[in-house]
Short mmCIF file of C-alpha atoms and ligand atoms in Angstrom, two decimals:
data_model
loop_
_atom_site.label_atom_id
_atom_site.label_comp_id
_atom_site.label_asym_id
_atom_site.label_seq_id
_atom_site.Cartn_x
_atom_site.Cartn_y
_atom_site.Cartn_z
CA MET A 246 98.57 79.56 84.74
CA SER A 247 101.37 79.00 87.21
CA PHE A 248 103.74 81.72 88.25
CA ASP A 249 107.29 81.28 86.98
CA VAL A 250 109.34 83.46 89.29
CA ALA A 251 112.62 82.44 87.64
CA ALA A 252 111.35 83.67 84.28
CA ILE A 253 110.21 86.92 85.89
CA ARG A 254 113.60 87.44 87.55
CA GLU A 255 115.32 86.98 84.20
CA GLN A 256 113.60 90.15 83.03
CA PHE A 257 115.11 92.31 85.81
CA PRO A 258 118.80 92.90 85.04
CA ILE A 259 119.57 94.48 88.42
CA LEU A 260 118.65 91.25 90.24
CA LYS A 261 121.86 89.70 88.87
CA ARG A 262 123.93 92.13 90.91
CA GLU A 263 126.13 91.09 93.77
CA ILE A 264 126.86 93.09 96.91
CA ASP A 265 130.31 92.35 98.35
CA GLY A 266 130.22 88.88 96.82
CA ASN A 267 126.68 88.11 98.02
CA PRO A 268 123.78 87.88 95.59
CA LEU A 269 121.56 90.93 95.96
CA VAL A 270 118.40 90.18 97.94
CA TYR A 271 116.21 93.18 97.24
CA LEU A 272 113.48 93.54 99.87
CA ASP A 273 112.88 97.28 99.69
CA ASN A 274 110.04 97.20 97.20
CA ALA A 275 107.72 99.43 99.18
CA ALA A 276 110.30 102.20 98.70
CA THR A 277 110.74 101.54 95.01
CA THR A 278 110.50 98.56 92.69
CA GLN A 279 113.12 97.45 90.19
CA LYS A 280 112.50 97.83 86.46
CA PRO A 281 112.11 95.04 83.90
CA GLN A 282 114.19 95.21 80.74
CA CYS A 283 111.16 96.12 78.60
CA VAL A 284 110.64 99.30 80.64
CA ILE A 285 114.30 100.24 80.37
CA ASP A 286 114.08 99.53 76.63
CA ALA A 287 110.98 101.69 76.25
CA LEU A 288 112.82 104.61 77.80
CA VAL A 289 115.95 104.09 75.71
CA ASP A 290 113.88 103.60 72.57
CA TYR A 291 112.02 106.84 73.12
CA TYR A 292 115.25 108.83 73.47
CA THR A 293 116.90 106.91 70.65
CA THR A 294 114.15 107.20 68.08
CA CYS A 295 111.57 109.91 68.71
CA ASN A 296 112.53 112.34 71.47
CA SER A 297 110.60 115.52 70.83
CA ASN A 298 108.38 117.96 72.63
CA VAL A 299 104.78 116.83 72.48
CA HIS A 300 101.60 118.49 71.23
CA ARG A 301 103.32 121.49 69.68
CA GLY A 302 105.40 120.23 66.80
CA ALA A 303 104.27 119.89 63.24
CA HIS A 304 106.94 117.32 62.42
CA ARG A 305 107.30 113.55 62.44
CA LEU A 306 109.14 113.15 65.73
CA ALA A 307 106.68 115.36 67.57
CA ASP A 308 103.80 113.37 66.13
CA GLU A 309 105.34 110.05 67.18
CA ALA A 310 106.23 111.29 70.66
CA THR A 311 102.72 112.68 71.13
CA ARG A 312 101.14 109.46 69.93
CA ARG A 313 103.17 107.31 72.35
CA PHE A 314 102.66 109.77 75.20
CA GLU A 315 98.88 109.81 74.75
CA ALA A 316 98.78 106.04 74.23
CA ALA A 317 100.38 105.67 77.67
CA ARG A 318 97.56 107.76 79.10
CA ASP A 319 95.07 105.30 77.59
CA ILE A 320 96.95 102.39 79.17
CA VAL A 321 96.65 104.05 82.59
CA LYS A 322 92.97 104.81 82.00
CA ASP A 323 92.25 101.13 81.30
CA PHE A 324 94.45 99.96 84.18
CA ILE A 325 92.49 101.90 86.81
CA HIS A 326 89.23 101.63 84.86
CA ALA A 327 88.80 105.40 84.66
CA PRO A 328 85.72 106.52 82.74
CA LYS A 329 87.57 109.15 80.68
CA ARG A 330 91.12 109.46 79.38
CA GLU A 331 91.27 113.21 80.13
CA GLU A 332 90.84 112.39 83.83
CA VAL A 333 94.34 110.89 83.86
CA ILE A 334 96.79 113.67 84.78
CA TRP A 335 100.55 113.09 84.62
CA THR A 336 102.42 114.13 87.76
CA THR A 337 105.89 113.54 89.12
CA GLY A 338 104.46 111.07 91.63
CA THR A 339 102.03 110.48 94.47
CA THR A 340 103.34 113.45 96.45
CA GLU A 341 102.70 115.89 93.64
CA GLY A 342 99.26 114.45 92.89
CA ILE A 343 98.17 114.94 96.49
CA ASN A 344 99.64 118.46 96.55
CA ILE A 345 97.67 119.44 93.44
CA ILE A 346 94.41 118.45 95.12
CA ALA A 347 95.39 119.87 98.53
CA ASN A 348 96.35 123.20 97.02
CA GLY A 349 92.96 123.49 95.33
CA LEU A 350 91.18 122.26 98.44
CA SER A 351 92.76 124.99 100.55
CA GLN A 352 90.93 127.50 98.33
CA LEU A 353 87.61 125.65 98.54
CA LEU A 354 87.39 125.11 102.31
CA SER A 355 86.55 127.60 105.02
CA THR A 356 86.35 127.78 108.80
CA GLY A 357 84.05 125.11 110.23
CA ASP A 358 84.75 122.62 107.44
CA GLU A 359 86.39 119.34 108.39
CA VAL A 360 88.93 117.12 106.67
CA ILE A 361 89.57 113.51 107.71
CA ALA A 362 92.84 111.66 107.21
CA THR A 363 94.18 108.69 109.17
CA GLY A 364 96.83 107.77 111.69
CA MET A 365 98.58 105.49 109.20
CA GLU A 366 99.38 108.07 106.54
CA HIS A 367 102.62 108.53 104.71
CA HIS A 368 103.59 112.15 105.42
CA ALA A 369 102.64 112.98 101.82
CA ASN A 370 99.00 112.26 102.65
CA LEU A 371 98.99 114.06 105.99
CA VAL A 372 101.17 117.16 105.97
CA THR A 373 99.41 118.26 102.77
CA TRP A 374 96.00 118.24 104.52
CA GLN A 375 97.48 119.92 107.60
CA GLN A 376 98.62 122.74 105.33
CA ALA A 377 95.30 122.93 103.48
CA CYS A 378 93.48 123.17 106.81
CA LYS A 379 95.84 125.79 108.18
CA ALA A 380 95.45 127.89 105.03
CA SER A 381 91.63 127.66 104.99
CA GLY A 382 90.69 127.55 108.66
CA ALA A 383 89.27 124.03 108.33
CA THR A 384 89.86 121.36 110.99
CA LEU A 385 91.81 118.13 110.43
CA LYS A 386 90.59 114.95 112.16
CA THR A 387 92.37 111.61 112.02
CA VAL A 388 91.14 108.03 112.19
CA PRO A 389 92.94 106.05 114.92
CA VAL A 390 94.85 102.83 114.21
CA THR A 391 94.09 99.62 116.15
CA ASP A 392 96.73 97.47 117.85
CA ASP A 393 96.70 95.17 114.83
CA GLY A 394 97.46 98.07 112.51
CA GLU A 395 94.00 98.47 111.00
CA LEU A 396 91.94 101.64 110.73
CA ASP A 397 89.34 101.82 113.50
CA GLN A 398 86.16 101.79 111.42
CA THR A 399 83.86 102.61 114.33
CA ALA A 400 85.92 105.69 115.13
CA TYR A 401 85.93 106.63 111.45
CA GLU A 402 82.14 106.53 111.30
CA ALA A 403 81.97 108.66 114.44
CA LEU A 404 84.19 111.32 112.84
CA LEU A 405 82.02 111.70 109.74
CA ASN A 406 79.35 114.39 109.81
CA GLU A 407 77.78 117.15 107.66
CA ARG A 408 80.86 119.34 108.12
CA THR A 409 83.14 116.66 106.62
CA LYS A 410 84.18 118.02 103.21
CA PHE A 411 87.14 115.84 102.35
CA VAL A 412 88.41 112.39 103.34
CA ALA A 413 91.86 110.99 102.50
CA PHE A 414 93.26 107.56 103.29
CA PRO A 415 95.82 105.12 101.92
CA HIS A 416 94.77 102.12 99.85
CA VAL A 417 97.65 100.26 101.53
CA SER A 418 99.94 101.35 104.38
CA ASN A 419 103.56 101.51 103.24
CA ALA A 420 104.80 101.03 106.80
CA LEU A 421 102.59 98.09 107.87
CA GLY A 422 101.23 96.61 104.66
CA THR A 423 97.61 96.95 105.84
CA VAL A 424 95.10 96.90 102.99
CA ASN A 425 92.23 99.22 103.87
CA PRO A 426 88.57 98.59 102.97
CA VAL A 427 88.62 101.49 100.51
CA LYS A 428 85.26 100.83 98.89
CA ALA A 429 83.38 100.68 102.21
CA MET A 430 85.24 103.71 103.57
CA THR A 431 84.45 105.68 100.43
CA ALA A 432 80.77 104.75 100.65
CA LYS A 433 80.61 105.99 104.25
CA ALA A 434 82.19 109.33 103.29
CA LYS A 435 79.77 109.65 100.39
CA GLU A 436 76.80 109.41 102.77
CA PHE A 437 77.90 112.87 103.91
CA GLY A 438 78.78 114.12 100.44
CA ALA A 439 82.51 114.38 101.18
CA TRP A 440 85.13 114.18 98.47
CA VAL A 441 87.42 111.16 98.77
CA LEU A 442 91.09 110.89 97.80
CA ILE A 443 92.91 107.57 97.97
CA ASP A 444 96.69 107.41 98.22
CA GLY A 445 97.36 104.48 95.91
CA ALA A 446 101.17 104.56 96.07
CA GLN A 447 101.21 100.99 97.42
CA GLY A 448 97.82 99.92 96.12
CA ALA A 449 98.51 100.18 92.40
CA ALA A 450 101.16 97.43 92.32
CA HIS A 451 99.45 95.00 94.69
CA CYS A 452 95.66 95.42 94.51
CA LYS A 453 93.19 95.53 91.65
CA VAL A 454 92.35 99.19 91.19
CA ASP A 455 88.95 100.06 89.75
CA VAL A 456 88.21 103.69 90.54
CA GLN A 457 84.61 103.38 89.39
CA ASP A 458 83.97 100.37 91.58
CA ILE A 459 85.64 102.04 94.58
CA GLY A 460 83.61 105.18 93.98
CA CYS A 461 86.32 107.65 95.04
CA ASP A 462 86.88 111.11 93.54
CA PHE A 463 90.67 111.06 93.33
CA TYR A 464 93.23 108.25 93.16
CA VAL A 465 96.97 108.93 93.02
CA PHE A 466 100.01 106.72 92.53
CA SER A 467 103.70 106.76 91.60
CA GLY A 468 105.23 105.03 88.59
CA HIS A 469 108.37 103.98 90.39
CA LYS A 470 106.49 101.69 92.80
CA ILE A 471 104.95 99.80 89.91
CA TYR A 472 108.07 98.90 87.89
CA ALA A 473 108.29 102.25 86.04
CA PRO A 474 110.91 105.00 86.35
CA MET A 475 111.01 107.63 89.07
CA GLY A 476 109.70 111.08 88.25
CA ILE A 477 106.36 110.04 86.77
CA GLY A 478 103.03 109.43 88.47
CA VAL A 479 99.31 109.70 88.00
CA LEU A 480 96.55 111.81 89.46
CA TRP A 481 93.15 110.50 88.49
CA GLY A 482 90.10 112.58 89.35
CA GLN A 483 86.47 112.81 88.34
CA ALA A 484 86.26 115.14 85.35
CA SER A 485 83.35 117.06 86.85
CA LEU A 486 85.56 117.99 89.83
CA LEU A 487 88.87 118.50 88.04
CA GLU A 488 87.21 120.81 85.46
CA ASN A 489 86.53 123.28 88.26
CA TRP A 490 89.33 122.49 90.70
CA PRO A 491 91.64 125.48 91.24
CA VAL A 492 94.72 125.16 89.03
CA TRP A 493 98.07 124.56 90.65
CA ARG A 494 101.01 125.35 88.40
CA THR A 495 100.47 127.90 85.67
CA GLY A 496 102.43 128.31 82.46
CA GLY A 497 102.62 126.81 79.02
CA GLU A 498 100.25 124.10 77.81
CA MET A 499 97.75 124.58 80.67
CA ILE A 500 96.29 127.79 79.19
CA ALA A 501 93.63 128.35 76.52
CA THR A 502 94.11 132.08 75.86
CA VAL A 503 96.54 134.63 77.27
CA THR A 504 96.51 138.42 77.16
CA LEU A 505 99.01 140.66 78.94
CA GLN A 506 96.73 140.84 81.97
CA ASN A 507 94.67 137.64 81.93
CA ALA A 508 94.53 133.99 80.98
CA THR A 509 91.94 131.25 80.64
CA TRP A 510 92.61 127.59 81.33
CA ASN A 511 92.91 124.67 78.95
CA VAL A 512 90.65 121.62 79.04
CA LEU A 513 91.56 118.43 80.94
CA PRO A 514 94.05 116.89 81.25
CA TYR A 515 96.25 119.81 80.13
CA ARG A 516 94.73 122.17 82.71
CA PHE A 517 96.95 120.42 85.29
CA GLU A 518 99.95 119.73 83.07
CA ALA A 519 101.79 123.05 82.92
CA GLY A 520 105.12 123.04 81.12
CA THR A 521 106.89 120.34 79.17
CA PRO A 522 105.77 116.98 80.55
CA ASN A 523 107.99 114.00 81.37
CA VAL A 524 107.29 112.29 78.05
CA GLY A 525 109.88 109.51 78.19
CA ASP A 526 108.95 108.37 81.67
CA ALA A 527 105.22 108.52 80.90
CA ILE A 528 105.81 106.21 77.94
CA ALA A 529 107.89 103.92 80.16
CA LEU A 530 105.11 103.90 82.76
CA GLY A 531 102.71 102.85 80.03
CA GLU A 532 105.06 100.00 79.17
CA ALA A 533 105.40 98.99 82.84
CA ILE A 534 101.64 98.79 83.21
CA ARG A 535 101.28 96.91 79.94
CA TRP A 536 103.88 94.42 81.19
CA PHE A 537 102.34 94.13 84.65
CA SER A 538 98.78 93.79 83.33
CA ALA A 539 99.82 90.95 81.06
CA LEU A 540 100.74 88.85 84.11
CA ASP A 541 98.17 86.62 85.77
CA HIS A 542 97.02 88.96 88.55
CA HIS A 543 95.74 86.14 90.77
CA ALA A 544 99.05 84.30 90.44
CA VAL A 545 100.98 87.46 91.34
CA VAL A 546 98.81 88.05 94.40
CA ALA A 547 99.12 84.40 95.44
CA HIS A 548 102.90 84.48 95.06
CA GLU A 549 103.28 87.68 97.09
CA LYS A 550 100.95 86.27 99.74
CA ALA A 551 103.02 83.07 99.95
CA LEU A 552 106.12 85.20 100.55
CA LEU A 553 104.38 87.18 103.29
CA ASP A 554 102.87 84.11 104.94
CA TYR A 555 106.21 82.33 105.01
CA ALA A 556 108.07 85.39 106.32
CA THR A 557 105.38 85.95 108.96
CA GLU A 558 105.62 82.35 110.13
CA LEU A 559 109.42 82.58 110.45
CA ALA A 560 109.12 85.94 112.20
CA GLU A 561 106.59 84.62 114.72
CA ASN A 562 109.01 81.87 115.67
CA PHE A 563 112.04 84.16 115.91
CA ASP A 564 113.03 84.96 119.49
CA GLY A 565 113.26 88.64 120.25
CA LEU A 566 111.44 89.78 117.10
CA THR A 567 108.10 91.61 117.20
CA ILE A 568 106.01 92.19 114.10
CA ILE A 569 104.46 95.65 113.88
CA GLY A 570 101.22 95.42 111.92
CA ASN A 571 99.12 92.24 112.04
CA ALA A 572 96.17 93.33 109.94
CA LYS A 573 93.98 90.56 108.57
CA HIS A 574 94.42 91.86 105.04
CA LYS A 575 98.01 92.76 104.17
CA ILE A 576 100.30 93.00 101.15
CA GLY A 577 103.87 91.71 101.36
CA VAL A 578 105.24 94.04 104.01
CA LEU A 579 106.91 92.70 107.15
CA SER A 580 107.65 95.52 109.58
CA PHE A 581 109.39 94.49 112.78
CA VAL A 582 111.55 95.46 115.71
CA MET A 583 114.07 93.32 117.57
CA ASP A 584 114.91 93.36 121.27
CA GLN A 585 118.60 93.18 120.51
CA GLY A 586 119.09 96.19 118.31
CA HIS A 587 117.97 99.44 116.79
CA PRO A 588 116.37 99.09 113.33
CA ALA A 589 119.23 101.07 111.79
CA ASP A 590 121.75 98.50 113.09
CA ILE A 591 119.64 95.66 111.69
CA GLY A 592 119.56 97.34 108.28
CA PHE A 593 123.29 97.98 108.31
CA LEU A 594 124.17 94.40 109.23
CA LEU A 595 121.76 92.96 106.64
CA ASP A 596 123.27 95.16 103.94
CA ARG A 597 126.65 93.63 104.73
CA GLN A 598 125.09 90.32 103.73
CA GLY A 599 123.65 91.66 100.48
CA ILE A 600 120.12 92.15 101.78
CA ALA A 601 118.34 95.44 101.12
CA ILE A 602 115.57 96.33 103.54
CA ARG A 603 114.45 99.74 104.82
CA THR A 604 114.70 101.00 108.37
CA GLY A 605 113.33 104.11 110.02
CA ASP A 606 109.96 105.78 110.30
CA HIS A 607 108.93 105.09 106.67
CA CYS A 608 107.65 108.69 106.34
CA ALA A 609 104.99 107.80 108.92
CA GLN A 610 106.15 109.33 112.19
CA PRO A 611 102.68 109.52 113.80
CA LEU A 612 102.22 105.80 113.12
CA MET A 613 105.58 104.98 114.74
CA THR A 614 104.54 107.08 117.75
CA ARG A 615 101.26 105.16 117.86
CA PHE A 616 103.19 101.90 118.22
CA GLY A 617 105.75 103.40 120.60
CA VAL A 618 108.72 102.66 118.37
CA PRO A 619 111.26 105.07 116.86
CA GLY A 620 111.04 103.14 113.63
CA THR A 621 110.94 99.61 112.29
CA ALA A 622 112.94 97.35 110.05
CA ARG A 623 110.81 96.67 106.97
CA ALA A 624 111.20 93.88 104.46
CA SER A 625 108.82 94.42 101.56
CA PHE A 626 108.24 91.84 98.87
CA SER A 627 107.57 92.05 95.18
CA LEU A 628 106.59 89.54 92.54
CA TYR A 629 110.25 88.75 91.72
CA ASN A 630 111.17 87.74 95.27
CA THR A 631 111.50 84.08 96.20
CA LEU A 632 110.92 81.87 99.22
CA GLU A 633 114.69 81.20 99.21
CA GLU A 634 115.24 84.92 99.69
CA VAL A 635 112.98 84.82 102.74
CA ASP A 636 115.17 82.01 104.09
CA ILE A 637 118.28 84.09 103.38
CA LEU A 638 116.74 87.03 105.23
CA PHE A 639 116.03 84.99 108.35
CA ALA A 640 119.39 83.23 108.31
CA ALA A 641 120.97 86.68 108.14
CA LEU A 642 118.73 87.95 110.96
CA LYS A 643 119.99 85.12 113.13
CA LYS A 644 123.53 86.37 112.57
CA VAL A 645 122.37 89.92 113.29
CA ARG A 646 120.81 88.77 116.55
CA SER A 647 123.98 87.09 117.74
CA MET A 648 126.12 90.05 116.66
CA LEU A 649 123.92 92.49 118.55
CA ALA A 650 123.40 90.34 121.64
C1 PLP B 1368 105.82 106.12 98.53
C2 PLP B 1368 104.55 106.59 99.11
C3 PLP B 1368 104.12 107.91 98.97
C4 PLP B 1368 104.95 108.96 98.30
O1 PLP B 1368 105.25 108.62 96.99
P1 PLP B 1368 106.34 109.43 96.16
O2 PLP B 1368 106.61 108.56 95.00
O3 PLP B 1368 107.51 109.60 97.06
O4 PLP B 1368 105.71 110.74 95.79
C5 PLP B 1368 102.91 108.25 99.51
N1 PLP B 1368 102.13 107.35 100.12
C6 PLP B 1368 102.50 106.07 100.26
C7 PLP B 1368 101.57 105.11 100.93
C8 PLP B 1368 103.72 105.65 99.76
O5 PLP B 1368 104.09 104.37 99.89
#
């Protein structure tokens, strides 16, 4: 099956937009992806035909909303190959999923325990563990990043020991595009009995995710980076852990019984879903994953790799441009700096030509410090981008270079 990028683009209405008379070239996919019409339709259809609060109503709309909401949970379960549907917890996104686990962890750790994260984290997967360690007296260690932008596996092994209770790392770096060897890293942590959380914010849309094959305990991701709306995400965790993990938010739906002085907690997944959930966006996330899963995964990966390879080749031959992050295994992220200008200026001048990239620290300040840069310019590709758009980017960068020189 070949990959028909024109047919894919047809399904994304926003890609028809123009910016100051230029066709939009959207290369900020690591920040958020655009939404296909079927996802927009799923959201509109929910609010048009069956908006209702779930699980509580004894009426037709509540039944329909509940059925669609729980069907979306099944779609996620299959997508990440989770053993049990009740292990799929709805969140607002990656950040909230990590916070739920970190909050519980802070109550489970004590002085002398160690937590390992890495030097390539998004702040969401670093500051959370800093806080959990500060609250519990545990110590945070971090895996260094090599010059190529990979995790130093020898150093990682040296950090692991009997005191290691928890290990967190990204499936894929949002700032560099590095794909980490998550299965091997999980296996090493498991030799010491540590719990493992994987930040899958970038992994879900670009890598095959099989939580049972990886062997991790927790996997989190955001809907909006995989063609679904903002405000919905997934925390997956092993039932045996989540059943006993300290609860985070308390309130309606997450309780079993309540007296004036005490309460007991509901079963999974509701134990972690206090309050009215984001029903419409959960249904739309289900639709996004259904749509994405129906594509030929190998063709998608090959297309995104072709975009990265072409962009990398042009970047390597572009005077004054330095790529940050040359890992052997990358998704379509090209992070770079230019001798002539600050990343913010590059972003501004590209926007004038209709090209959307991201500039700055990408919520990864320690990683920027590691590479001695204040930030980078980052073009990140998705399945709807084209080789012509890569050409447009580099033609525009030539103009930027001469304007800044
Ligand atoms: C985007 C991102 C996050 C945070 O996701 P939110 O949707 O903002 O909660 C965390 N980690 C990585 C690697 C990301 O790319």
